[in-house]
Amino acid sequence: MGVYRFAPLLVVALLAGCSTPPPPAPVPTTAPSPTYAPPPSSGLSLSVGQVEAGLGHRASVLTLTNRDAAPRKVTGYPDLKILAGDGAPLDVQILHETSYFAPDPGPQDLTLQPGEKALSVLAWSATVTSGDKHTGAAISVVPLPGEPAQKQPLETDLGTTDTVKLSAWASRIGN
């Protein structure tokens, strides 16, 4: 009977110990990812299409829209960089040539009237041979020399090739 006399005290002691909430779990800290501004509402505005896939190849259409009130001349290739998740440029070879998804018409002079668009196709292979796979999280594009760079999110699963193909600005894709 002696143990039963102390049972209420034991229960009270246990309950008192349970009333203290546990310390909060630590919150993992991650490096902030860069944010990307929406395309500009004036000047030359870049937008990036969804990634299309086929037989290990990938592509996205870059669309440049003239949002000015006056015509704008566009020529050549976009100045493009593939960016890592932290916004730093990756060491990727940019080839100006035909890809699995689109022919490269080569540099040409285009005059974009207000609201008109020029297109370029960014294509790559997700081929993995040997070594580490690389993935880009975004692109930085200077549409024309002297224009500001425009950054847009775009996942590029480059495999181990570290090479992309880029077509010249054109009024349409294909022949």
Coordinates of C-alpha atoms in Angstrom, one line a residue:
M1 CA 0.0 0.0 0.0
G2 CA 3.0 2.3 0.4
V3 CA 3.6 2.6 -3.3
Y4 CA 0.0 3.5 -4.0
R5 CA 0.2 6.4 -1.6
F6 CA 2.8 8.1 -3.8
A7 CA 1.1 7.3 -7.1
P8 CA -0.9 10.6 -7.3
L9 CA 2.3 12.6 -6.7
L10 CA 4.1 10.6 -9.4
V11 CA 1.2 11.3 -11.9
V12 CA 1.3 15.1 -11.0
A13 CA 5.1 15.1 -11.5
L14 CA 4.8 13.4 -14.9
L15 CA 2.1 15.7 -16.1
A16 CA 4.0 18.8 -15.0
G17 CA 7.0 17.6 -17.0
C18 CA 4.7 17.2 -20.1
S19 CA 3.3 20.7 -19.9
T20 CA 6.5 22.2 -21.2
P21 CA 6.4 22.4 -25.0
P22 CA 9.3 20.9 -26.9
P23 CA 11.7 23.4 -28.5
P24 CA 10.9 24.3 -32.1
A25 CA 12.6 22.3 -34.8
P26 CA 15.4 24.1 -36.5
V27 CA 14.4 25.6 -39.8
P28 CA 16.9 24.7 -42.6
T29 CA 18.5 27.7 -44.3
T30 CA 18.9 27.8 -48.0
A31 CA 20.6 30.2 -50.3
P32 CA 18.0 32.6 -51.8
S33 CA 17.3 31.8 -55.4
P34 CA 17.3 34.7 -57.8
T35 CA 14.1 36.3 -58.9
Y36 CA 13.4 37.3 -62.4
A37 CA 11.6 40.4 -63.5
P38 CA 8.7 40.1 -65.9
P39 CA 9.4 41.0 -69.5
P40 CA 9.5 44.8 -70.0
S41 CA 6.3 46.5 -71.1
S42 CA 8.2 48.7 -73.6
G43 CA 11.2 48.2 -75.9
L44 CA 12.1 44.7 -77.0
S45 CA 10.5 42.2 -74.6
L46 CA 11.6 38.6 -74.3
S47 CA 9.4 35.7 -73.4
V48 CA 10.4 32.0 -73.2
G49 CA 8.2 29.2 -74.3
Q50 CA 7.7 25.9 -72.5
V51 CA 10.3 23.2 -73.0
E52 CA 9.4 20.7 -75.8
A53 CA 11.0 17.2 -75.7
G54 CA 11.6 14.4 -78.2
L55 CA 14.1 11.5 -78.3
G56 CA 16.4 13.0 -75.7
H57 CA 16.3 16.4 -77.3
R58 CA 14.8 19.5 -75.7
A59 CA 13.9 23.0 -77.1
S60 CA 12.3 26.2 -76.1
V61 CA 11.2 29.1 -78.4
L62 CA 12.4 32.5 -77.5
T63 CA 10.0 35.3 -78.6
L64 CA 11.1 38.9 -78.9
T65 CA 8.2 41.4 -79.2
N66 CA 8.6 45.0 -80.2
R67 CA 6.6 46.9 -77.5
D68 CA 7.7 50.3 -78.8
A69 CA 5.6 52.7 -80.9
A70 CA 8.2 52.8 -83.6
P71 CA 9.7 50.0 -85.8
R72 CA 12.8 48.2 -84.4
K73 CA 15.5 46.5 -86.4
V74 CA 16.6 43.0 -85.3
T75 CA 19.4 41.0 -86.7
G76 CA 21.7 38.1 -86.0
Y77 CA 21.5 35.8 -82.9
P78 CA 20.5 36.5 -79.3
D79 CA 23.4 36.8 -76.9
L80 CA 22.5 34.0 -74.6
K81 CA 23.9 32.6 -71.3
I82 CA 22.7 29.6 -69.4
L83 CA 22.4 30.3 -65.6
A84 CA 22.8 28.1 -62.6
G85 CA 20.3 28.1 -59.8
D86 CA 22.2 30.9 -58.0
G87 CA 22.2 33.1 -61.2
A88 CA 25.9 32.5 -62.1
P89 CA 26.6 31.7 -65.8
L90 CA 27.4 28.1 -66.6
D91 CA 30.3 27.2 -68.9
V92 CA 28.1 26.1 -71.9
Q93 CA 29.1 26.2 -75.6
I94 CA 26.5 28.0 -77.7
L95 CA 26.4 26.8 -81.3
H96 CA 24.6 28.9 -84.0
E97 CA 23.2 26.1 -86.1
T98 CA 20.2 23.9 -87.0
S99 CA 18.9 21.7 -84.3
Y100 CA 16.8 18.6 -84.0
F101 CA 13.7 21.0 -83.6
A102 CA 14.3 23.8 -86.0
P103 CA 16.5 25.0 -88.9
D104 CA 18.8 28.0 -88.5
P105 CA 18.0 30.5 -91.2
G106 CA 21.2 32.4 -90.5
P107 CA 21.5 36.0 -89.7
Q108 CA 19.1 38.3 -91.4
D109 CA 17.8 41.8 -91.1
L110 CA 14.3 42.0 -89.7
T111 CA 12.3 45.2 -89.1
L112 CA 9.7 44.6 -86.3
Q113 CA 6.7 46.9 -86.5
P114 CA 5.0 47.7 -83.2
G115 CA 3.6 44.4 -81.7
E116 CA 5.5 42.2 -84.2
K117 CA 7.7 39.3 -83.0
A118 CA 11.0 37.6 -83.9
L119 CA 11.6 34.0 -82.9
S120 CA 14.7 32.0 -82.0
V121 CA 14.9 28.3 -81.0
L122 CA 17.2 27.3 -78.1
A123 CA 17.8 23.5 -78.3
W124 CA 19.9 21.0 -76.4
S125 CA 20.4 17.3 -75.8
A126 CA 19.9 15.6 -72.4
T127 CA 22.5 13.0 -73.4
V128 CA 24.6 11.5 -70.6
T129 CA 27.8 9.9 -71.5
S130 CA 30.4 10.2 -68.7
G131 CA 31.0 12.7 -66.0
D132 CA 28.6 14.9 -64.0
K133 CA 25.2 16.0 -65.4
H134 CA 24.6 19.7 -65.6
T135 CA 21.3 21.6 -65.3
G136 CA 20.6 25.3 -65.9
A137 CA 17.9 27.0 -64.0
A138 CA 17.5 30.1 -66.2
I139 CA 18.7 32.0 -69.2
S140 CA 20.0 35.5 -69.7
V141 CA 19.4 37.0 -73.1
V142 CA 20.7 40.2 -74.7
P143 CA 18.3 40.5 -77.7
L144 CA 20.5 43.0 -79.6
P145 CA 23.8 44.6 -78.8
G146 CA 23.3 47.6 -76.5
E147 CA 20.0 46.3 -75.1
P148 CA 19.8 45.2 -71.4
A149 CA 20.0 41.5 -70.5
Q150 CA 16.6 39.9 -69.8
K151 CA 16.6 36.9 -67.4
Q152 CA 13.9 34.3 -67.5
P153 CA 13.6 31.0 -65.7
L154 CA 14.2 28.0 -68.0
E155 CA 15.3 24.5 -66.8
T156 CA 17.9 23.1 -69.2
D157 CA 18.8 19.5 -68.4
L158 CA 22.1 19.5 -70.4
G159 CA 23.2 16.0 -69.6
T160 CA 27.0 15.9 -70.0
T161 CA 27.1 17.7 -73.3
D162 CA 27.3 21.3 -72.0
T163 CA 26.3 22.4 -75.5
V164 CA 23.2 24.2 -76.8
K165 CA 22.1 25.2 -80.3
L166 CA 20.6 28.5 -81.0
S167 CA 19.0 29.7 -84.2
A168 CA 19.1 33.3 -85.5
W169 CA 16.1 35.7 -85.0
A170 CA 13.5 35.0 -87.7
S171 CA 9.9 36.0 -88.4
R172 CA 8.8 32.3 -88.3
I173 CA 10.2 28.9 -87.4
G174 CA 10.8 26.4 -90.3
N175 CA 11.1 26.7 -94.0

